[in-house]
Tab-separated table of N, CA and C in Angstrom:
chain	number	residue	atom	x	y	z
A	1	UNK	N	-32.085	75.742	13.355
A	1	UNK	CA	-32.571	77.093	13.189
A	1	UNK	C	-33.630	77.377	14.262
A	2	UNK	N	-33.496	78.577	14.987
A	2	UNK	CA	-34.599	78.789	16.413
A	2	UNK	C	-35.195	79.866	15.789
A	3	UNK	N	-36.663	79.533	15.436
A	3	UNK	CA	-37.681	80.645	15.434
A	3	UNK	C	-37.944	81.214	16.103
A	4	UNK	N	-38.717	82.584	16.160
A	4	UNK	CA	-38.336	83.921	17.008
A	4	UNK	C	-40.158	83.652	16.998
A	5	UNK	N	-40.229	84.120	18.643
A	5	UNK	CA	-42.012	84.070	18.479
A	5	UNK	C	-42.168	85.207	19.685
A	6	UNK	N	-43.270	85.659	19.452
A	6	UNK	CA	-43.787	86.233	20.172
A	6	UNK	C	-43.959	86.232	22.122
A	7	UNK	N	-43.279	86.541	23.092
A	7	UNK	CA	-43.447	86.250	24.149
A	7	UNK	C	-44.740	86.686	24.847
A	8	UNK	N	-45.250	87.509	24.581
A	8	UNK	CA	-46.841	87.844	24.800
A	8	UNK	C	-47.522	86.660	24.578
A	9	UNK	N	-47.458	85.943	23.409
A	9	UNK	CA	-48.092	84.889	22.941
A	9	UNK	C	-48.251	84.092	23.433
A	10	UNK	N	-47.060	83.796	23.427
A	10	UNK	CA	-46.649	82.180	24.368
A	10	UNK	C	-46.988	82.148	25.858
A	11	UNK	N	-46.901	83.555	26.289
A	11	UNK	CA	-47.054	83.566	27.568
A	11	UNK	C	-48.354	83.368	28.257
A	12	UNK	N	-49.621	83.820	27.205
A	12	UNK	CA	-50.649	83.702	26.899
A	12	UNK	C	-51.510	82.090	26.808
A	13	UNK	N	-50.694	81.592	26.526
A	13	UNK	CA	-50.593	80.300	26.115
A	13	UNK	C	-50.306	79.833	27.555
A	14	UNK	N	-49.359	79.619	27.921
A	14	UNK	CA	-48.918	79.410	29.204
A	14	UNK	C	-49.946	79.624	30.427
A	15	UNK	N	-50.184	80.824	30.069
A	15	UNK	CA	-51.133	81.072	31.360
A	15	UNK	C	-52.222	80.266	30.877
A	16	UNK	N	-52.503	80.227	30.032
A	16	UNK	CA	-54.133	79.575	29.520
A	16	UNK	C	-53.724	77.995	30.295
A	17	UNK	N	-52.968	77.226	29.566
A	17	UNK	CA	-52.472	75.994	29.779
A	17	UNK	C	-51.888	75.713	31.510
A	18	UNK	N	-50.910	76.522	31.623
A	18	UNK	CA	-50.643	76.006	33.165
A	18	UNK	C	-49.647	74.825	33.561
A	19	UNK	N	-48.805	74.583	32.345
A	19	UNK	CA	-47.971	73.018	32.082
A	19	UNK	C	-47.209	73.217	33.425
A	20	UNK	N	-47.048	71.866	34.191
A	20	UNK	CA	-46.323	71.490	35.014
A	20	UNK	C	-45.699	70.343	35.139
A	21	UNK	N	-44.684	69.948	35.890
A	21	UNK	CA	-44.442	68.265	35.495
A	21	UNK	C	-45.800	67.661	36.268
A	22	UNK	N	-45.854	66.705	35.295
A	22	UNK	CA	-46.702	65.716	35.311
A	22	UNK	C	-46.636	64.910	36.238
A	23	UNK	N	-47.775	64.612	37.424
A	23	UNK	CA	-47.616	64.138	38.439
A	23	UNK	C	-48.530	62.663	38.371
A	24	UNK	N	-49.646	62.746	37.937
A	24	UNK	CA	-51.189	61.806	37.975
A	24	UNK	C	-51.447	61.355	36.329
A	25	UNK	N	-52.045	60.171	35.774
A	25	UNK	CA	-52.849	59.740	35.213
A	25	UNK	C	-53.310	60.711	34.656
A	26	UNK	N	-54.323	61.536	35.302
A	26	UNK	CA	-55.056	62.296	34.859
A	26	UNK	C	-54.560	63.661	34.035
A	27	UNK	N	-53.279	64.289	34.852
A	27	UNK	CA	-53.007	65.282	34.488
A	27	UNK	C	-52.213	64.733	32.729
A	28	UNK	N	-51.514	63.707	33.265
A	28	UNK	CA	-50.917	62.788	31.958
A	28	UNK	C	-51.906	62.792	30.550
A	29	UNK	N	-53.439	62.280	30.633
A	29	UNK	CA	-54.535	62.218	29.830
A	29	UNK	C	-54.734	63.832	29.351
A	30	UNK	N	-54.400	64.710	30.586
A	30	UNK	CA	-55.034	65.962	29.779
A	30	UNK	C	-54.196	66.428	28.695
A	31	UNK	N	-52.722	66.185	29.132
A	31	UNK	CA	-51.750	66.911	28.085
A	31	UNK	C	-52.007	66.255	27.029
A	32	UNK	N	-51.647	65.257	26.846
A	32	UNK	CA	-52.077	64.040	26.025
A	32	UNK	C	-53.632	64.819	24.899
A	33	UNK	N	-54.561	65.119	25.586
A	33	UNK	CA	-55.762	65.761	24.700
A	33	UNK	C	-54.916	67.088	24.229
A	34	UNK	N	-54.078	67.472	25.100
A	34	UNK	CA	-53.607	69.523	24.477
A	34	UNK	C	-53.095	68.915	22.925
A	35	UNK	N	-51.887	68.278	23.272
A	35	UNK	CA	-50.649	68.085	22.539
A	35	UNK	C	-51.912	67.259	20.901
A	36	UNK	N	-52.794	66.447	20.989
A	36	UNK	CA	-53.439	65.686	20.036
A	36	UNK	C	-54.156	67.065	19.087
A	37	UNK	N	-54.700	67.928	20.266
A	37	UNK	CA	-55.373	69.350	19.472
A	37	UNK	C	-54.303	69.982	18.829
A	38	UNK	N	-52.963	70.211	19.292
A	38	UNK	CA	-52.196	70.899	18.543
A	38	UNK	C	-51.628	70.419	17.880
A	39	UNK	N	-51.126	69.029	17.345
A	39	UNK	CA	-50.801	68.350	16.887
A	39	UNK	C	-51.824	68.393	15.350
A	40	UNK	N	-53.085	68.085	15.363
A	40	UNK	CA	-53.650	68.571	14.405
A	40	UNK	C	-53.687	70.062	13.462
A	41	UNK	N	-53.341	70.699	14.648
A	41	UNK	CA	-53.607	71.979	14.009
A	41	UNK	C	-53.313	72.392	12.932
A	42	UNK	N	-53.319	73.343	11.828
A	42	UNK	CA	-52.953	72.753	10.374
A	42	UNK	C	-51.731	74.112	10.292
A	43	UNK	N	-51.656	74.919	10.903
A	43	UNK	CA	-51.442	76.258	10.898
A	43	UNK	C	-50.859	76.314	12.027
A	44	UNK	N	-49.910	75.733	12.761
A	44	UNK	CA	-49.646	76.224	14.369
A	44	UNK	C	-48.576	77.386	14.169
A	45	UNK	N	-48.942	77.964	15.024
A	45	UNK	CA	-48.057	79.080	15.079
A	45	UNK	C	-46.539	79.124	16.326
A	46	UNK	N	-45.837	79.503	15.774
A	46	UNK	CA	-44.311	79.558	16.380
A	46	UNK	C	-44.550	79.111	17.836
A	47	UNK	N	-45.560	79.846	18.681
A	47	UNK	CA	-45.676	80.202	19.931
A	47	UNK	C	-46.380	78.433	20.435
A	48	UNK	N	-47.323	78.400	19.485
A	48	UNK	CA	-47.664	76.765	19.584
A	48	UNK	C	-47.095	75.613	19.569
A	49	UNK	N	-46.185	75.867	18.305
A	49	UNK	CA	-44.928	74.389	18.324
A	49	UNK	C	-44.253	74.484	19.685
A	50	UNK	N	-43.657	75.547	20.483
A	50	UNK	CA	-43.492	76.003	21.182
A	50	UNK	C	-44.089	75.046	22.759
A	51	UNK	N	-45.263	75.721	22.855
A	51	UNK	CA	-46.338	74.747	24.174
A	51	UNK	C	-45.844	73.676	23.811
A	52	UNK	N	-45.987	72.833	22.387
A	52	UNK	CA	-46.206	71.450	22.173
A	52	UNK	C	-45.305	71.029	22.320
A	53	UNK	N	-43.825	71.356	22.486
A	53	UNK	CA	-42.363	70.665	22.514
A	53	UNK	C	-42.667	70.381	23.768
A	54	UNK	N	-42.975	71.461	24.745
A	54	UNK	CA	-42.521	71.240	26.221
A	54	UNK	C	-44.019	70.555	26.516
A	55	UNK	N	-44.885	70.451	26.170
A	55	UNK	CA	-45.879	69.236	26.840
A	55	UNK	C	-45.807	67.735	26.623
A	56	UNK	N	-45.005	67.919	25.350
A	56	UNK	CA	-44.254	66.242	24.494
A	56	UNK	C	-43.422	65.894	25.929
A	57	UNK	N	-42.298	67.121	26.395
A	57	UNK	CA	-41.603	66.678	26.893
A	57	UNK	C	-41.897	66.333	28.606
A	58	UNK	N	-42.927	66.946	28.948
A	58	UNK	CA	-43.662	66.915	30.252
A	58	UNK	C	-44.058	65.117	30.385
A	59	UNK	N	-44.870	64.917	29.116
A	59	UNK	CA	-45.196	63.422	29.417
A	59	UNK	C	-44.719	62.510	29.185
A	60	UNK	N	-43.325	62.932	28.104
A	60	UNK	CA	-42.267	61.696	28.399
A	60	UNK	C	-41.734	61.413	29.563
A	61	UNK	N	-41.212	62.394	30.199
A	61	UNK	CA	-40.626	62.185	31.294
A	61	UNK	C	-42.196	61.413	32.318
A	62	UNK	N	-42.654	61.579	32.400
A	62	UNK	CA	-43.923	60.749	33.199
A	62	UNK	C	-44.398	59.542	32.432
A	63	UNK	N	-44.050	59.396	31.410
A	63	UNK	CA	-44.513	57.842	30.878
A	63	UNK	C	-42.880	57.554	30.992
A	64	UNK	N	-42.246	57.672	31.267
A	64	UNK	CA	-40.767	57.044	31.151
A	64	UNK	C	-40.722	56.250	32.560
A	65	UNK	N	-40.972	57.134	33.717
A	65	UNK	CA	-40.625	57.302	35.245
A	65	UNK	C	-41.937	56.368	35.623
A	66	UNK	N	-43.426	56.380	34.927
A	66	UNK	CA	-44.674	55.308	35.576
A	66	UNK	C	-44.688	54.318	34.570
A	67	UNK	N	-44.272	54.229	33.206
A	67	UNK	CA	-44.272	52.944	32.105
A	67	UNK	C	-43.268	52.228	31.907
A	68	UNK	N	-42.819	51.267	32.658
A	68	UNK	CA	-41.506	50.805	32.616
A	68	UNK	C	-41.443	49.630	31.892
A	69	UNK	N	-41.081	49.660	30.595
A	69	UNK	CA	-41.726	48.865	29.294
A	69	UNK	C	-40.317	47.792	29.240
A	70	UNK	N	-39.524	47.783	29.694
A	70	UNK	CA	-37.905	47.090	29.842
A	70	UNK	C	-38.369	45.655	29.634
A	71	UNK	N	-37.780	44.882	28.454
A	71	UNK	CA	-38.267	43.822	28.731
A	71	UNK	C	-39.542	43.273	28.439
A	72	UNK	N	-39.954	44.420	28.300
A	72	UNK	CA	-41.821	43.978	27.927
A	72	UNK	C	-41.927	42.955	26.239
A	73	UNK	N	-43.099	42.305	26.298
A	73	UNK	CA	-43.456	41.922	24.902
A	73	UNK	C	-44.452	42.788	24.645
A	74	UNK	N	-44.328	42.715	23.022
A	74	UNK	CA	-45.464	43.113	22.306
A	74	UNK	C	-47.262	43.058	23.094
A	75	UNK	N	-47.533	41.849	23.415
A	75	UNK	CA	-49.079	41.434	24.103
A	75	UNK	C	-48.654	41.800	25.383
A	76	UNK	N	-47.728	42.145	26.423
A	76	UNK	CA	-47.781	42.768	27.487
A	76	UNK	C	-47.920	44.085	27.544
A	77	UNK	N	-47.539	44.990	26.425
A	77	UNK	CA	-47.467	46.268	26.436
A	77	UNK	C	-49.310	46.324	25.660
A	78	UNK	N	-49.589	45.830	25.098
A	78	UNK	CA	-51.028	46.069	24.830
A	78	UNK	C	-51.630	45.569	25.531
A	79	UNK	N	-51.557	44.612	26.534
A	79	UNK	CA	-52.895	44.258	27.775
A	79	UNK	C	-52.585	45.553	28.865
A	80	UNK	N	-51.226	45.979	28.970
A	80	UNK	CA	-51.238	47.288	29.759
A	80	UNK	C	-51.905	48.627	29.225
A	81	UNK	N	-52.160	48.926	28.010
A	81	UNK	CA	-52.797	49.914	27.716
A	81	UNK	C	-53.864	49.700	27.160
A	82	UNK	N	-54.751	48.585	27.378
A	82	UNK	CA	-55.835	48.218	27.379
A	82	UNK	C	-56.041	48.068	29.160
A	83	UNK	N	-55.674	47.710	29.625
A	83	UNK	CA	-56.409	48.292	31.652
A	83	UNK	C	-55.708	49.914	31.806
A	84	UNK	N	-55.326	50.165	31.407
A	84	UNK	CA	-54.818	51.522	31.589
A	84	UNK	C	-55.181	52.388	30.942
A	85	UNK	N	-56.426	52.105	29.861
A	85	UNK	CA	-57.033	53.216	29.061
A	85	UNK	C	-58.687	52.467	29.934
A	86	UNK	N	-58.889	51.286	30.612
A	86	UNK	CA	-60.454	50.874	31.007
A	86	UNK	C	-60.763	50.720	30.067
A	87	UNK	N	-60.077	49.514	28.866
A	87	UNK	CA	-61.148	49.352	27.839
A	87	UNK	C	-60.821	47.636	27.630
A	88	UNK	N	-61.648	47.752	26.625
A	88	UNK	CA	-61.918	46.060	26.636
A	88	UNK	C	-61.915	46.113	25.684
A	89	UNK	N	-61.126	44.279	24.663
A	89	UNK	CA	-61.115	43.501	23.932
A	89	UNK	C	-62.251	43.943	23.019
A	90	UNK	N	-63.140	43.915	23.333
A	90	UNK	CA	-64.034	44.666	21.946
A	90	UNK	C	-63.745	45.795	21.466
A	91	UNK	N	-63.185	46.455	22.270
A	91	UNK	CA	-62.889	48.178	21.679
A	91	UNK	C	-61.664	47.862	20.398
A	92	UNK	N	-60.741	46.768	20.485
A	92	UNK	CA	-59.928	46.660	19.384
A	92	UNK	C	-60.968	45.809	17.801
A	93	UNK	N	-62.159	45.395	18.206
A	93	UNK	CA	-62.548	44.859	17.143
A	93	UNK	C	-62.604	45.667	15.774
A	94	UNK	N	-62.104	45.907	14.509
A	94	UNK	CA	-62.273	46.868	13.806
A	94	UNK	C	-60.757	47.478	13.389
A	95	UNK	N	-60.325	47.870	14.613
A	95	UNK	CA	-58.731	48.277	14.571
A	95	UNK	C	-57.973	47.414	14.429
A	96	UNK	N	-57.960	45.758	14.992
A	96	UNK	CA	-56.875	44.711	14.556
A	96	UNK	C	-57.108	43.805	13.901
A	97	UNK	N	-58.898	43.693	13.569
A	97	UNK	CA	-59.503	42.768	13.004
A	97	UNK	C	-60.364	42.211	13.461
A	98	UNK	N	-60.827	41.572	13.197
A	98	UNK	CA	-62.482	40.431	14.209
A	98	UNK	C	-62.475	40.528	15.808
A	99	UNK	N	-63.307	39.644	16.001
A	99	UNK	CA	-63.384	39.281	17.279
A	99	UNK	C	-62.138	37.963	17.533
A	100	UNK	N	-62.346	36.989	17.106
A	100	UNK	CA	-61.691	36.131	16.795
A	100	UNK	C	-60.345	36.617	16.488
A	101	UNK	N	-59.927	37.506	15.515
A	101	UNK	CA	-58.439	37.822	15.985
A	101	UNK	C	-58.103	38.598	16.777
A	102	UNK	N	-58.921	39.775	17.837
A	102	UNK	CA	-58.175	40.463	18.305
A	102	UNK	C	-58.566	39.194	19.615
A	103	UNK	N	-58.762	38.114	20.108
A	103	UNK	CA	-58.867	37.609	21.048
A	103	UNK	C	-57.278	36.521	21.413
A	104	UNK	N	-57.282	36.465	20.032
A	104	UNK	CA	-56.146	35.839	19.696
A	104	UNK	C	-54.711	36.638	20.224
A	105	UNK	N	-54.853	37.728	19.518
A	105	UNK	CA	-53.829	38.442	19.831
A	105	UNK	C	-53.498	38.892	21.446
A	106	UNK	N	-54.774	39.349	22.103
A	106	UNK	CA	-55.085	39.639	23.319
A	106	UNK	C	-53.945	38.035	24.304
A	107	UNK	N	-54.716	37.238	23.847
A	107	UNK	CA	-54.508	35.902	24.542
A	107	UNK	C	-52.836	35.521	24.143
A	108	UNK	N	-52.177	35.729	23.381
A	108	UNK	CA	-50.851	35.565	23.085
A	108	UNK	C	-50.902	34.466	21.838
A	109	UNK	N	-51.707	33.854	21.350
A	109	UNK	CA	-51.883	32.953	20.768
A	109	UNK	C	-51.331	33.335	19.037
A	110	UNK	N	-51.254	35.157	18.983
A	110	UNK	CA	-51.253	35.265	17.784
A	110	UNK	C	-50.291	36.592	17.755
A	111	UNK	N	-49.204	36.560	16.856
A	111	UNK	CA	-48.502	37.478	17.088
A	111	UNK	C	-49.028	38.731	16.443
A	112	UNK	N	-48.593	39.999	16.797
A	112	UNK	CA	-48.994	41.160	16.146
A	112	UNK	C	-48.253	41.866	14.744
A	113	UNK	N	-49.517	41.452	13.669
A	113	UNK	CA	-48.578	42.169	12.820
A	113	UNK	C	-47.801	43.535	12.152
A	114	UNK	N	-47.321	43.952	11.506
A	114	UNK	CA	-46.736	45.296	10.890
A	114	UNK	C	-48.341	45.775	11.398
A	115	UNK	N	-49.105	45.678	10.231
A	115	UNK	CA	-49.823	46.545	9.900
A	115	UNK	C	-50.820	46.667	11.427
A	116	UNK	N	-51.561	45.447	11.782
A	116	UNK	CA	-51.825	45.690	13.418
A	116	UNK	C	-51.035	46.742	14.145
A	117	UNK	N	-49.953	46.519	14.149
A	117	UNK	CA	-49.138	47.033	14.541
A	117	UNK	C	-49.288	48.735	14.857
A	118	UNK	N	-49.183	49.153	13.380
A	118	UNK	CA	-49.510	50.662	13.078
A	118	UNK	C	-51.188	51.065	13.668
A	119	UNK	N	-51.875	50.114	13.011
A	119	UNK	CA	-53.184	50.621	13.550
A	119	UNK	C	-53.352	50.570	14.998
A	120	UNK	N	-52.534	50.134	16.035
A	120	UNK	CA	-52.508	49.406	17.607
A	120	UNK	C	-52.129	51.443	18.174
A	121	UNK	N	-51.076	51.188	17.300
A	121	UNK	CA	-50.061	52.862	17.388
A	121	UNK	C	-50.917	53.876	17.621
A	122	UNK	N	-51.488	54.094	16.419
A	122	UNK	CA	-53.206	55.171	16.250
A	122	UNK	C	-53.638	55.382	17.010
A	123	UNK	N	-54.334	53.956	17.407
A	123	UNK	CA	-55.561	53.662	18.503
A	123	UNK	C	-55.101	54.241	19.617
A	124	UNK	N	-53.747	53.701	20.168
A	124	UNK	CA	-53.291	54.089	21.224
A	124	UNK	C	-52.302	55.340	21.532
A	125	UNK	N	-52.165	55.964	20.493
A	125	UNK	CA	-51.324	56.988	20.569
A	125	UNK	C	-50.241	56.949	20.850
A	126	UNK	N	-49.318	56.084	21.016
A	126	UNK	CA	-48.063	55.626	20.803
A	126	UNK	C	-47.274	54.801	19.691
A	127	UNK	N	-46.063	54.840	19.501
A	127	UNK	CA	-45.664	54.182	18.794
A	127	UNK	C	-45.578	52.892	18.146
A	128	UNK	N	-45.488	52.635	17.003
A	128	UNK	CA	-45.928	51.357	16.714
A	128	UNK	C	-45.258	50.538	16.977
A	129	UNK	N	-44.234	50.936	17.373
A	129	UNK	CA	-42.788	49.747	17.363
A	129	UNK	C	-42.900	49.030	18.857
A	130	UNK	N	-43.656	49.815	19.532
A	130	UNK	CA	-43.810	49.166	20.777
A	130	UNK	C	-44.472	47.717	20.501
A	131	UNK	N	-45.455	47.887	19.036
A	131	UNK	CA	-46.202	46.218	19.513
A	131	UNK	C	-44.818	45.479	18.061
A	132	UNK	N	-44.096	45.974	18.239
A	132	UNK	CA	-43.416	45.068	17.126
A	132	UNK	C	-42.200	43.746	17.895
């Protein structure tokens, strides 16, 4: 079923926003903040789901084409978005557990579980199945 929205609106939207394919890191991080604001929103309106399809789809195609996850393990795909967010092993303390286990996990020594798992997802804004 295709909802009918307002083109003033959206267009409005558009101009405000400015979506283009995604070229940089950076521009990647900003959509990434749009799509998290609208994503919350409790109330989005037609014209909004709208922006948010095509900015979903802006940064897939750019995490598809710069994240080439083929093959990856679980602890490779989280030491990559741990240097790729500039954060450090302490920043997971809390989210996967101690110090002592997220060092573990970090180090390969300890596999990641379900529930790590989900909370890894959160933290990082991707899917959980990636650390599964």
């Amino acid at each position: 079923m295709t909802l009918t929205f307002d083109k003033n609106v959206y267009g409005s939207l558009l101009v405000e926003i400015q979506p283009k394919v995604v070229e940089t890191e950076e521009e990647n991080e900003k959509y990434l903040e749009i799509i998290e604001k609208l994503m919350a929103e409790k109330n989005r309106t037609p014209e909004q789901d709208a922006l948010l399809d095509l900015l979903v789809i802006l940064v897939e195609k750019f995490e598809d084409e710069h994240y080439q996850l083929g093959g990856s393990t679980p602890q490779s795909i989280l030491l990559h978005l741990i240097e790729a967010r500039d954060f450090k092993q302490e920043d997971l303390i809390g989210v996967i557990g101690s110090r002592g286990v997220v060092s573990e996990v970090v180090n390969g020594k300890r596999g990641i579980s379900k529930a790590q798992a989900k909370a890894l997802g959160e933290f990082f804004h991707v899917s959980p199945e990636l650390f599964i």
